[in-house]
Each structure stands twice: as structure tokens, then as C-alpha cells.
Coordinates of C-alpha atoms in Angstrom, one line a residue:
X1 CA 77.0 -65.8 124.6
X2 CA 80.3 -65.2 126.5
X3 CA 79.9 -61.4 125.7
X4 CA 76.3 -61.6 127.1
X5 CA 77.5 -63.3 130.3
X6 CA 80.2 -60.6 130.7
X7 CA 77.6 -57.9 130.1
X8 CA 75.4 -59.4 132.8
X9 CA 78.4 -59.4 135.2
X10 CA 79.0 -55.7 134.5
X11 CA 75.3 -54.9 135.1
X12 CA 75.1 -56.9 138.3
X13 CA 75.5 -53.8 140.5
X14 CA 71.9 -52.7 140.1
X15 CA 70.4 -56.2 140.0
X16 CA 71.8 -58.0 143.0
X17 CA 69.3 -59.1 145.6
X18 CA 68.5 -56.4 148.1
X19 CA 70.6 -56.2 151.2
X20 CA 68.8 -56.5 154.5
X21 CA 71.3 -54.7 156.8
X22 CA 71.8 -57.9 158.8
X23 CA 68.2 -58.3 159.9
X24 CA 68.2 -62.0 159.4
X25 CA 70.1 -63.6 162.3
X26 CA 70.7 -60.3 164.1
X27 CA 69.1 -59.3 167.4
X28 CA 69.2 -55.9 169.0
X29 CA 69.9 -57.4 172.5
X30 CA 71.9 -60.4 173.5
X31 CA 69.7 -63.5 173.8
X32 CA 69.4 -65.2 177.2
X33 CA 70.8 -68.5 175.9
X34 CA 72.6 -70.0 172.9
X35 CA 75.5 -68.7 170.8
X36 CA 75.7 -65.0 170.1
X37 CA 78.4 -62.8 168.5
X38 CA 78.4 -59.0 169.3
X39 CA 78.9 -56.7 166.3
X40 CA 78.3 -53.0 165.5
X41 CA 75.0 -54.1 163.8
X42 CA 73.7 -56.1 166.8
X43 CA 74.1 -59.6 168.1
X44 CA 74.6 -62.3 165.5
X45 CA 72.7 -65.5 166.4
X46 CA 72.1 -68.9 164.8
X47 CA 69.1 -69.2 162.6
X48 CA 67.2 -71.7 160.5
X49 CA 65.9 -70.9 157.0
X50 CA 63.4 -72.9 155.0
X51 CA 64.2 -73.0 151.3
X52 CA 61.3 -71.7 149.1
X53 CA 59.3 -74.3 147.3
X54 CA 60.3 -77.3 149.5
X55 CA 60.4 -78.4 153.1
X56 CA 64.2 -78.5 153.3
X57 CA 65.9 -76.1 155.7
X58 CA 69.4 -75.2 156.6
X59 CA 71.0 -73.9 159.8
X60 CA 73.5 -71.1 160.0
X61 CA 76.0 -70.5 162.9
X62 CA 77.6 -67.2 163.6
X63 CA 81.4 -67.0 163.6
X64 CA 83.4 -64.1 165.1
X65 CA 85.8 -61.8 163.4
X66 CA 89.5 -62.7 163.6
X67 CA 92.8 -63.2 161.8
X68 CA 94.4 -66.3 160.2
X69 CA 98.0 -66.6 158.8
X70 CA 98.2 -68.7 155.7
X71 CA 101.1 -69.9 153.5
X72 CA 100.6 -68.9 149.9
X73 CA 100.4 -71.9 147.6
X74 CA 103.4 -72.3 145.4
X75 CA 105.6 -69.8 147.3
X76 CA 107.4 -69.3 150.7
X77 CA 105.2 -66.2 151.4
X78 CA 102.8 -66.0 154.2
X79 CA 99.8 -63.7 154.4
X80 CA 97.6 -62.6 157.3
X81 CA 94.0 -62.6 156.4
X82 CA 91.4 -60.5 158.3
X83 CA 88.2 -62.6 158.5
X84 CA 85.1 -60.5 159.1
X85 CA 82.1 -61.9 161.0
X86 CA 80.0 -64.4 159.0
X87 CA 77.5 -67.2 159.3
X88 CA 78.6 -70.6 158.3
X89 CA 76.4 -73.6 157.5
X90 CA 76.1 -75.8 160.5
X91 CA 76.2 -78.8 158.1
X92 CA 77.2 -79.7 154.6
X93 CA 74.5 -79.0 152.0
X94 CA 72.2 -82.0 151.8
X95 CA 70.4 -83.6 148.8
X96 CA 67.2 -82.2 150.3
X97 CA 68.5 -78.7 149.9
X98 CA 70.3 -79.2 146.5
X99 CA 67.4 -81.1 144.8
X100 CA 65.3 -78.0 144.5
X101 CA 68.1 -76.3 142.5
X102 CA 68.5 -79.5 140.4
X103 CA 64.8 -79.4 139.5
X104 CA 65.1 -75.9 138.1
X105 CA 66.3 -77.3 134.8
X106 CA 62.9 -78.8 134.0
X107 CA 61.2 -75.7 135.5
X108 CA 63.1 -73.3 133.3
X109 CA 62.2 -75.2 130.2
X110 CA 58.6 -74.4 130.8
X111 CA 59.0 -70.7 130.7
X112 CA 60.6 -68.2 128.3
X113 CA 64.2 -67.3 128.8
X114 CA 64.9 -63.9 130.3
X115 CA 66.6 -61.1 128.3
X116 CA 70.1 -61.6 129.7
X117 CA 71.4 -58.2 128.6
X118 CA 68.7 -56.5 130.7
X119 CA 68.4 -58.9 133.6
X120 CA 71.2 -60.2 135.8
X121 CA 68.8 -62.1 138.1
X122 CA 69.3 -65.4 136.4
X123 CA 71.0 -68.7 137.1
X124 CA 72.2 -71.6 135.0
X125 CA 70.5 -74.9 136.1
X126 CA 72.2 -78.3 135.7
X127 CA 71.1 -81.3 133.7
X128 CA 70.3 -84.6 135.5
X129 CA 72.9 -86.1 137.7
X130 CA 75.4 -88.4 136.1
X131 CA 75.1 -92.1 137.2
X132 CA 72.6 -91.4 139.9
X133 CA 72.4 -95.0 141.1
X134 CA 76.2 -95.0 141.8
X135 CA 76.2 -91.5 143.4
X136 CA 73.3 -92.3 145.7
X137 CA 74.9 -95.6 146.6
X138 CA 77.5 -93.6 148.5
X139 CA 75.2 -90.8 149.7
X140 CA 71.8 -92.3 149.5
X141 CA 69.2 -90.1 151.4
X142 CA 68.0 -86.6 151.6
X143 CA 69.9 -86.1 154.9
X144 CA 73.2 -87.2 153.3
X145 CA 75.5 -84.5 151.9
X146 CA 75.0 -83.7 148.2
X147 CA 78.0 -84.6 146.2
X148 CA 79.6 -85.0 142.7
X149 CA 78.8 -81.5 141.6
X150 CA 81.5 -79.3 140.1
X151 CA 82.8 -76.2 141.9
X152 CA 80.9 -74.0 139.4
X153 CA 77.6 -75.9 140.1
X154 CA 78.1 -75.3 143.8
X155 CA 78.7 -71.6 143.2
X156 CA 75.6 -71.4 141.0
X157 CA 73.6 -73.1 143.8
X158 CA 74.6 -70.3 146.2
X159 CA 73.5 -67.7 143.7
X160 CA 70.2 -69.5 143.2
X161 CA 69.7 -69.6 146.9
X162 CA 70.6 -65.9 147.3
X163 CA 68.1 -64.9 144.6
X164 CA 65.4 -66.9 146.3
X165 CA 66.0 -65.6 149.8
X166 CA 67.2 -62.0 149.1
X167 CA 70.2 -62.7 151.2
X168 CA 73.7 -63.2 149.8
X169 CA 75.1 -66.7 150.3
X170 CA 78.2 -68.1 148.7
X171 CA 81.0 -70.7 149.1
X172 CA 83.6 -69.9 151.7
X173 CA 87.1 -68.8 150.7
X174 CA 89.9 -71.0 151.7
X175 CA 90.9 -68.6 154.5
X176 CA 87.3 -68.5 155.8
X177 CA 87.0 -72.2 155.7
X178 CA 90.2 -72.9 157.5
X179 CA 89.4 -70.2 160.1
X180 CA 86.0 -71.7 160.8
X181 CA 87.2 -75.3 160.7
X182 CA 90.0 -74.7 163.2
X183 CA 87.8 -72.4 165.3
X184 CA 90.5 -69.7 164.9
X185 CA 93.4 -71.9 166.0
X186 CA 95.3 -73.4 163.0
X187 CA 98.0 -74.8 165.4
X188 CA 95.6 -77.2 167.1
X189 CA 96.3 -80.9 166.8
X190 CA 93.9 -83.8 167.2
X191 CA 95.0 -87.4 167.6
X192 CA 93.3 -90.1 165.6
X193 CA 91.2 -91.3 168.6
X194 CA 89.8 -87.9 169.2
X195 CA 89.4 -87.1 165.5
X196 CA 87.1 -90.1 165.2
X197 CA 84.6 -88.2 167.4
X198 CA 84.6 -85.3 165.0
X199 CA 85.2 -86.7 161.5
X200 CA 83.8 -89.5 159.3
X201 CA 87.0 -90.8 157.8
X202 CA 88.6 -94.2 157.3
X203 CA 84.9 -95.2 157.1
X204 CA 84.0 -98.8 157.7
X205 CA 81.1 -98.3 155.4
X206 CA 81.0 -97.6 151.6
X207 CA 79.9 -94.0 151.7
X208 CA 79.3 -90.9 153.7
X209 CA 77.2 -90.5 156.8
X210 CA 74.1 -88.3 157.1
X211 CA 75.2 -84.9 158.2
X212 CA 75.8 -84.1 161.9
X213 CA 76.5 -87.6 163.1
X214 CA 79.8 -86.5 164.7
X215 CA 80.6 -83.9 167.3
X216 CA 80.6 -80.3 166.4
X217 CA 83.8 -78.2 166.6
X218 CA 84.2 -75.5 169.2
X219 CA 82.1 -73.1 167.1
X220 CA 79.2 -75.5 166.5
X221 CA 80.1 -76.7 163.0
X222 CA 79.7 -80.4 162.1
X223 CA 81.7 -82.4 159.5
X224 CA 84.2 -79.8 158.7
X225 CA 86.7 -82.6 158.7
X226 CA 85.8 -85.8 156.9
X227 CA 82.4 -87.0 155.4
X228 CA 82.8 -84.8 152.3
X229 CA 85.8 -82.8 151.1
X230 CA 84.3 -79.3 150.7
X231 CA 84.6 -76.9 147.8
X232 CA 86.0 -73.4 148.5
X233 CA 86.3 -70.4 146.1
X234 CA 90.0 -70.6 145.8
X235 CA 92.0 -72.4 143.1
X236 CA 95.6 -73.5 143.1
X237 CA 97.0 -70.1 142.3
X238 CA 100.7 -69.1 142.7
X239 CA 100.0 -66.2 145.0
X240 CA 101.4 -63.7 142.5
X241 CA 98.3 -61.5 142.6
X242 CA 98.1 -61.3 146.4
X243 CA 99.4 -58.0 147.7
X244 CA 102.0 -58.3 150.5
X245 CA 103.2 -57.7 153.1
X246 CA 100.6 -56.8 155.6
X247 CA 97.0 -57.9 156.2
X248 CA 94.7 -58.9 153.4
X249 CA 91.0 -58.9 153.2
X250 CA 89.3 -62.2 152.5
X251 CA 88.6 -61.2 148.9
X252 CA 92.1 -60.0 148.2
X253 CA 93.6 -63.1 149.7
X254 CA 91.7 -65.4 147.3
X255 CA 94.0 -67.4 145.0
X256 CA 92.0 -67.5 141.8
X257 CA 92.5 -70.3 139.3
X258 CA 93.6 -69.4 135.7
X259 CA 91.9 -72.5 134.1
X260 CA 88.5 -74.3 134.4
X261 CA 90.3 -76.7 136.8
X262 CA 92.5 -76.2 139.8
X263 CA 89.8 -75.5 142.4
X264 CA 90.3 -76.8 146.0
X265 CA 88.3 -79.1 148.2
X266 CA 89.3 -79.0 151.8
X267 CA 89.1 -81.1 155.0
X268 CA 89.3 -84.8 153.8
X269 CA 86.4 -87.1 153.4
X270 CA 84.9 -90.5 154.3
X271 CA 87.6 -92.3 152.1
X272 CA 90.5 -90.4 153.7
X273 CA 92.9 -91.8 156.3
X274 CA 92.8 -90.1 159.7
X275 CA 96.1 -88.4 158.8
X276 CA 94.5 -87.1 155.7
X277 CA 91.7 -85.3 157.6
X278 CA 92.9 -82.0 158.9
X279 CA 92.3 -78.3 158.5
X280 CA 95.3 -78.3 156.0
X281 CA 94.1 -81.2 153.9
X282 CA 93.2 -80.3 150.4
X283 CA 92.5 -81.9 147.0
X284 CA 92.9 -80.0 143.8
X285 CA 90.7 -80.8 140.9
X286 CA 92.1 -81.8 137.5
X287 CA 90.9 -83.0 134.1
X288 CA 91.0 -86.5 135.5
X289 CA 87.9 -85.6 137.7
X290 CA 85.8 -85.4 134.5
X291 CA 87.6 -88.1 132.5
X292 CA 84.6 -90.4 132.3
X293 CA 82.3 -87.7 130.7
X294 CA 81.7 -89.0 127.2
X295 CA 80.6 -85.6 125.8
X296 CA 82.5 -82.5 124.8
X297 CA 82.7 -80.0 126.3
X298 CA 82.9 -81.9 129.6
X299 CA 80.1 -81.1 131.9
X300 CA 80.3 -77.8 133.9
X301 CA 77.7 -79.4 136.3
X302 CA 78.8 -82.9 137.3
X303 CA 82.1 -84.8 137.8
X304 CA 81.9 -88.2 136.2
X305 CA 85.1 -89.8 137.7
X306 CA 87.9 -89.2 140.1
X307 CA 86.8 -88.5 143.7
X308 CA 83.3 -87.4 142.5
X309 CA 81.4 -89.2 145.4
X310 CA 83.6 -87.6 148.1
X311 CA 83.2 -83.9 147.2
X312 CA 80.5 -81.6 148.5
X313 CA 80.2 -78.1 150.0
X314 CA 78.7 -75.9 152.7
X315 CA 77.6 -72.3 152.4
X316 CA 78.5 -69.0 154.2
X317 CA 76.8 -65.6 154.6
X318 CA 79.1 -62.7 155.5
X319 CA 77.7 -60.0 157.8
X320 CA 79.4 -57.3 155.7
X321 CA 78.2 -57.9 152.2
X322 CA 81.0 -56.4 150.1
X323 CA 80.7 -55.1 146.6
X324 CA 78.7 -56.2 143.6
X325 CA 82.0 -56.9 141.7
X326 CA 83.1 -59.3 144.5
X327 CA 79.8 -61.2 144.3
X328 CA 80.0 -61.5 140.6
X329 CA 83.3 -63.4 141.0
X330 CA 81.9 -65.5 143.8
X331 CA 78.9 -66.7 141.7
X332 CA 79.8 -66.6 138.0
X333 CA 82.3 -68.6 135.8
X334 CA 85.8 -67.5 137.1
X335 CA 87.6 -68.0 133.7
X336 CA 86.7 -67.3 130.1
X337 CA 87.4 -71.0 129.4
X338 CA 84.7 -72.1 131.9
X339 CA 82.2 -69.5 130.6
X340 CA 82.7 -70.8 127.1
X341 CA 82.1 -74.4 128.2
X342 CA 78.9 -73.3 130.1
X343 CA 77.8 -71.5 126.9
X344 CA 78.4 -74.5 124.7
X345 CA 76.8 -76.9 127.0
X346 CA 73.6 -74.8 127.3
X347 CA 73.5 -74.4 123.5
X348 CA 73.7 -78.2 123.3
X349 CA 70.8 -78.7 125.7
X350 CA 73.0 -79.6 128.7
X351 CA 71.7 -77.1 131.2
X352 CA 69.5 -74.0 130.8
X353 CA 69.4 -70.4 131.9
X354 CA 66.4 -69.0 133.7
X355 CA 65.1 -66.9 136.6
X356 CA 64.2 -68.7 139.8
X357 CA 60.7 -67.9 141.0
X358 CA 60.2 -67.2 144.7
X359 CA 57.6 -69.5 146.1
X360 CA 54.8 -68.3 148.3
X361 CA 55.8 -71.1 150.7
X362 CA 58.8 -69.1 151.9
X363 CA 58.9 -69.1 155.6
X364 CA 60.7 -66.6 157.9
X365 CA 64.0 -67.6 159.4
X366 CA 63.8 -68.6 163.0
X367 CA 66.3 -68.1 165.8
X368 CA 67.8 -71.4 167.1
X369 CA 67.3 -71.5 170.8
X370 CA 70.1 -74.0 171.3
X371 CA 72.8 -74.8 168.7
X372 CA 74.5 -77.6 170.6
X373 CA 72.0 -80.2 169.4
X374 CA 70.6 -80.7 165.9

């Protein structure tokens, strides 16, 4: 099975969703109102997209190109990362959005599995949520952020969404996330009184808030700090594979993990103290985050313990799509160990592989006339 997965990765070049040359969220002329970013391809504007097969929708906000200087984890080196224009989810992904992907497990069981060696347009769908009563106690409604999924499940959701919409979505890299969170200024500081206007942390309630209850940052993004810590692509690497000195692309600056663990979640969450909610705040997953899973291999879909009810994610869509090889790494298992675990779990009936079907209910994206209010 692992060889089959690798073969699919290698065949991804010809099977990726078609690029649209930026037509979604791009206008030929600057709009008369609202946020707009000028690029060579036109004006990037906010847009709202309905997810096929359900009434859930998500909003994307354009972010300008720029640079960010980061300290490489585990070393004294620093690297300047060139961030290209991209759209970032205005809010964290909600249960309303994530539920459709969760439902694919039962949908896939109704149809024949695709020939994986000939078709790369497949996703792996998760089994039912661990301890749903407990998870929903802390994030109870469709408008609350989805949580408790592993970083791999979050990445597979972005692939599923991309296949549905024929637009490439993924998790942000650490550099992109920090750049968007800080609105390009990593040196900014916010005192606790001001932070409370932007972040759900030191919460006086047992759980997260619905998305968007706090003020947006300077670029129109809500809950970047607090509410849920957010998965990024990067792991806790040692920086040894990053080429230096000089500027790095977003992809080259990623610190890939070498194990099925070690991925980062950034920004702090509803349980964090105010001094633990910042653009530099991070948590690094370990085996302890799955320690309550009674089965082996431990689930590639859900965390059963640790900070499971405080981890969620948001999505990004880069203007410049990059290569098929890059998207393979953004979406698929990033280590052989994880790929083997996914394979074994699916063979044991915990998860299933299938091809998502695009619903006729798909609606066109719409331009947001005003991104200052939800």
C-alpha cells in the first residue's frame, strides 16, 4: 500500500485539479470599495465560497506579498522568507465546513474504490470522531471551530476541498501563518488589555468561542491568536535542510518533520494565558497527544488526549500555485512512518480511500463587498 501511495504521489503531476489562473478572487480593475491587493494577474479581492454538497461557506481574504525573518528552530540561524500573495481564511475552519469531509467515510463505503495506481484524485476519509460528546462540549455548534483532528487529517481536508472546488487549498506554512498573523510586522507587541479585544484566551468559559467574536487583525483575519491553536505544515525540524544564507521561498523554508509527530500548532488557544497567545506561541505535538487511543496503530485522524480540544486550523490559497511536487508534500503523508500508519488503519477499517464527488449544488464564489464585518 505504501508503494501505491508513493506511486500516486509521483503521478500527481497530470492529475492535480486544473488551475484557473487566478480567476477566483481576481478582478481586472480595482473595486470601488473593500480590500484589494494589486498583482500582475489583476486585483486580489476577498471572496466567499460555498462548499459543494452543503450550505456551509468560507471566506478568504487577500494578503500582500512581503518578507519575514524567522529564527530556525534548533539553531542560531535566521532566514528571510519571501511570502508571495495569497488568500487566507478569514476564520478558522468550522464544524459546518469540516463535517462534509467527515461524512465522506460513509459515502466512500457505498462506492467502489478507485484504481489508485491510475488515479491520484483520491482522498482518505476519517472514521467517526473520538469522544464526540466531550469534544462538542468544548466546541459545540456548527459555527465553532472544528478541533481534535490530527495535522494529517487537516491536510487531507484541504486536498478534499481542492478536489471539490478545482482550486488548490492547503494549510499555511509557519512563515505564512506568522506573516499573516502579524500583518507583516513580527515586532509588534500587544498588551493583555488590548489582546483581549483580538484573542479568546484565559477564557472564563469551558471552551472555544464561535469564530469571529473578536476583532480582526490589520489584514482582516479573526482569531489568529487564541480560540484554537492552528496547525501549520511545518514540523519541529532542526533547520539543517534549509539553504542559507539569503532569501528562501516559502516551500524551501519549511522545516519538515522526520517522524509522524513533531508538527506545530501556532498562536495559543482558549486555555492559554495572555502571555501564551502571540505570533511566536507554538505547541509541538508528541506521542502524548494520542496517548488515550486504545488501538494500534494510533489514529491518523483524531487526537484522543493532550490538548486535543484546543487544536484546529485555517486554510490558505496561494496566488502562484507552485509545482505538483510541492502540492504532493502539502497534502499527503509527510513521512513513511505516517503513510504506513494510514495504510494499516485503512486496512483495519479505520478510514477509507475514495474519490470525492462534486455536487451539482456547487455555487460560484462571490466577491465580498465589505470585509470589515462578518
